[in-house]
mmCIF file of C-alpha atoms in Angstrom:
data_model
loop_
_atom_site.group_PDB
_atom_site.id
_atom_site.type_symbol
_atom_site.label_atom_id
_atom_site.label_comp_id
_atom_site.label_asym_id
_atom_site.label_seq_id
_atom_site.Cartn_x
_atom_site.Cartn_y
_atom_site.Cartn_z
ATOM 1 C CA MET A 12 88.148 86.738 94.835
ATOM 2 C CA LEU A 13 85.461 85.235 92.673
ATOM 3 C CA ALA A 14 87.414 83.010 90.311
ATOM 4 C CA LEU A 15 90.678 82.227 88.621
ATOM 5 C CA VAL A 16 90.255 82.147 84.858
ATOM 6 C CA ARG A 17 92.931 81.194 82.362
ATOM 7 C CA VAL A 18 93.177 83.589 79.409
ATOM 8 C CA THR A 19 95.344 83.555 76.336
ATOM 9 C CA ASP A 20 94.255 86.851 74.783
ATOM 10 C CA LYS A 21 95.421 89.555 77.178
ATOM 11 C CA THR A 22 93.965 92.551 75.365
ATOM 12 C CA GLY A 23 91.910 94.976 77.404
ATOM 13 C CA GLU A 24 88.762 94.052 75.523
ATOM 14 C CA ASN A 25 89.167 90.305 76.047
ATOM 15 C CA LEU A 26 90.098 90.648 79.716
ATOM 16 C CA ALA A 27 87.115 92.951 80.299
ATOM 17 C CA ASN A 28 84.795 90.486 78.542
ATOM 18 C CA THR A 29 86.187 87.655 80.672
ATOM 19 C CA ILE A 30 85.587 89.649 83.867
ATOM 20 C CA LEU A 31 82.083 90.677 82.771
ATOM 21 C CA GLU A 32 81.197 87.088 81.861
ATOM 22 C CA GLN A 33 82.330 85.904 85.295
ATOM 23 C CA LEU A 34 80.309 88.619 87.016
ATOM 24 C CA SER A 35 77.280 87.565 84.976
ATOM 25 C CA ARG A 36 77.789 83.890 85.900
ATOM 26 C CA ASP A 37 77.930 84.948 89.550
ATOM 27 C CA LYS A 38 74.753 87.022 89.048
ATOM 28 C CA LEU A 39 76.483 90.279 89.996
ATOM 29 C CA ASP A 40 75.110 93.481 88.480
ATOM 30 C CA VAL A 41 77.839 95.383 86.581
ATOM 31 C CA ASN A 42 75.863 98.588 87.023
ATOM 32 C CA LYS A 43 76.749 98.445 90.720
ATOM 33 C CA ILE A 44 80.503 98.597 90.111
ATOM 34 C CA VAL A 45 81.741 101.684 91.938
ATOM 35 C CA VAL A 46 85.539 101.460 91.709
ATOM 36 C CA GLN A 47 88.049 99.608 89.556
ATOM 37 C CA THR A 48 91.678 99.213 90.591
ATOM 38 C CA TYR A 49 94.429 97.765 88.421
ATOM 39 C CA ASP A 50 98.138 98.187 87.878
ATOM 40 C CA GLY A 51 99.380 100.686 85.307
ATOM 41 C CA ALA A 52 99.665 98.249 82.395
ATOM 42 C CA ASN A 53 98.042 99.672 79.271
ATOM 43 C CA ASN A 54 95.796 96.652 78.730
ATOM 44 C CA MET A 55 94.409 97.118 82.257
ATOM 45 C CA SER A 56 94.236 100.853 82.905
ATOM 46 C CA GLY A 57 94.409 102.295 79.390
ATOM 47 C CA ILE A 58 91.882 105.052 78.747
ATOM 48 C CA TYR A 59 91.141 103.945 75.175
ATOM 49 C CA GLU A 60 91.283 100.147 75.080
ATOM 50 C CA GLY A 61 92.025 99.072 78.660
ATOM 51 C CA VAL A 62 89.929 96.825 80.888
ATOM 52 C CA ARG A 63 88.892 99.879 82.883
ATOM 53 C CA THR A 64 87.431 101.592 79.800
ATOM 54 C CA ASN A 65 85.679 98.484 78.499
ATOM 55 C CA ILE A 66 84.128 97.655 81.861
ATOM 56 C CA ASN A 67 83.167 101.253 82.504
ATOM 57 C CA ARG A 68 81.348 101.356 79.159
ATOM 58 C CA ASP A 69 79.315 98.283 80.139
ATOM 59 C CA ALA A 70 78.833 99.497 83.708
ATOM 60 C CA GLY A 71 77.174 102.727 82.624
ATOM 61 C CA GLY A 72 80.246 104.937 83.030
ATOM 62 C CA GLN A 73 79.912 105.173 86.822
ATOM 63 C CA ALA A 74 82.951 103.213 88.027
ATOM 64 C CA ILE A 75 85.941 105.390 88.846
ATOM 65 C CA TYR A 76 89.480 104.090 88.333
ATOM 66 C CA ILE A 77 92.097 104.160 91.089
ATOM 67 C CA HIS A 78 95.620 102.954 90.444
ATOM 68 C CA CYS A 79 96.321 99.973 92.731
ATOM 69 C CA TYR A 80 98.026 101.350 95.855
ATOM 70 C CA SER A 81 99.830 98.094 96.545
ATOM 71 C CA HIS A 82 101.357 98.269 93.080
ATOM 72 C CA VAL A 83 102.248 101.947 93.528
ATOM 73 C CA LEU A 84 103.939 101.141 96.836
ATOM 74 C CA SER A 85 105.770 98.247 95.225
ATOM 75 C CA LEU A 86 107.037 100.504 92.421
ATOM 76 C CA ILE A 87 108.141 103.170 94.894
ATOM 77 C CA LEU A 88 110.091 100.647 96.931
ATOM 78 C CA GLU A 89 111.535 98.957 93.877
ATOM 79 C CA HIS A 90 112.847 102.207 92.446
ATOM 80 C CA SER A 91 113.991 103.828 95.655
ATOM 81 C CA HIS A 92 116.948 103.032 97.814
ATOM 82 C CA SER A 93 115.529 104.648 100.890
ATOM 83 C CA LEU A 94 112.499 104.314 103.095
ATOM 84 C CA GLU A 95 112.562 108.132 103.348
ATOM 85 C CA VAL A 96 111.110 108.338 99.833
ATOM 86 C CA VAL A 97 108.246 106.037 100.849
ATOM 87 C CA VAL A 98 107.550 108.089 103.977
ATOM 88 C CA ALA A 99 107.504 111.301 101.906
ATOM 89 C CA CYS A 100 105.070 109.774 99.390
ATOM 90 C CA TYR A 101 102.928 108.432 102.226
ATOM 91 C CA SER A 102 102.839 111.831 103.959
ATOM 92 C CA GLY A 103 101.967 113.557 100.686
ATOM 93 C CA SER A 104 99.136 111.103 100.060
ATOM 94 C CA ILE A 105 97.733 111.629 103.576
ATOM 95 C CA ASN A 106 97.838 115.420 103.142
ATOM 96 C CA ALA A 107 96.235 115.371 99.688
ATOM 97 C CA LEU A 108 93.459 113.004 100.730
ATOM 98 C CA SER A 109 92.819 115.004 103.912
ATOM 99 C CA GLU A 110 92.329 118.180 101.893
ATOM 100 C CA PHE A 111 90.141 116.393 99.363
ATOM 101 C CA ALA A 112 87.992 114.812 102.096
ATOM 102 C CA GLU A 113 87.583 118.167 103.871
ATOM 103 C CA ASP A 114 86.493 119.901 100.649
ATOM 104 C CA ASP A 115 83.773 117.341 99.965
ATOM 105 C CA ASP A 116 82.209 115.788 103.073
ATOM 106 C CA ASP A 117 80.144 113.465 100.873
ATOM 107 C CA ASP A 118 83.206 111.881 99.234
ATOM 108 C CA ASP A 119 83.155 108.419 100.786
ATOM 109 C CA VAL A 120 85.977 107.204 98.511
ATOM 110 C CA ALA A 121 88.458 109.816 99.796
ATOM 111 C CA VAL A 122 87.399 109.277 103.412
ATOM 112 C CA GLY A 123 87.685 105.476 103.019
ATOM 113 C CA LEU A 124 91.137 105.721 101.428
ATOM 114 C CA LEU A 125 92.254 108.106 104.136
ATOM 115 C CA LYS A 126 91.136 105.690 106.854
ATOM 116 C CA ARG A 127 92.987 102.819 105.161
ATOM 117 C CA LEU A 128 96.160 104.849 104.776
ATOM 118 C CA LYS A 129 96.016 105.885 108.422
ATOM 119 C CA SER A 130 95.537 102.313 109.577
ATOM 120 C CA PHE A 131 98.401 100.270 110.969
ATOM 121 C CA ASP A 132 98.101 97.779 108.083
ATOM 122 C CA ILE A 133 99.853 100.136 105.678
ATOM 123 C CA PHE A 134 102.903 100.276 107.943
ATOM 124 C CA ILE A 135 103.093 96.492 108.078
ATOM 125 C CA ALA A 136 102.923 96.395 104.261
ATOM 126 C CA ILE A 137 105.658 99.036 103.977
ATOM 127 C CA HIS A 138 107.887 97.133 106.409
ATOM 128 C CA ILE A 139 107.396 93.790 104.641
ATOM 129 C CA MET A 140 107.995 95.293 101.212
ATOM 130 C CA ASN A 141 111.080 97.123 102.456
ATOM 131 C CA VAL A 142 112.485 93.853 103.813
ATOM 132 C CA VAL A 143 111.676 91.971 100.599
ATOM 133 C CA PHE A 144 112.983 94.617 98.217
ATOM 134 C CA GLY A 145 115.883 95.435 100.496
ATOM 135 C CA LYS A 146 117.165 91.868 100.074
ATOM 136 C CA ARG A 147 116.954 92.184 96.274
ATOM 137 C CA GLN A 148 119.301 95.175 96.117
#
């Protein structure tokens, strides 16, 4: 984390400008942004006016967008009544990423995501979220 910045205008353009200004203050080159990850809110991930689009325009169009996996997992757990659904989604993600990584040996993003998904950390996160959301139901 670089900073906490209070904003009042939560449009994609303003949030992107705020992020870019902070990166500039910290002397970080926006052209070296490789990946952006946000939740699915339109002002963040929107393809026309979202933060991702505004930052990508200023970063030379190189930064790919990946929906935040923690948020995806949270949504899955929130809207499911069973850990079986989470396990099925997890297994599907592992299989899809494995195929993608095999097809393109140079795809460091797929290989990195696959390693993270296969790590023990994801199971701890699933267990904690299941306990937390389980108590809400």
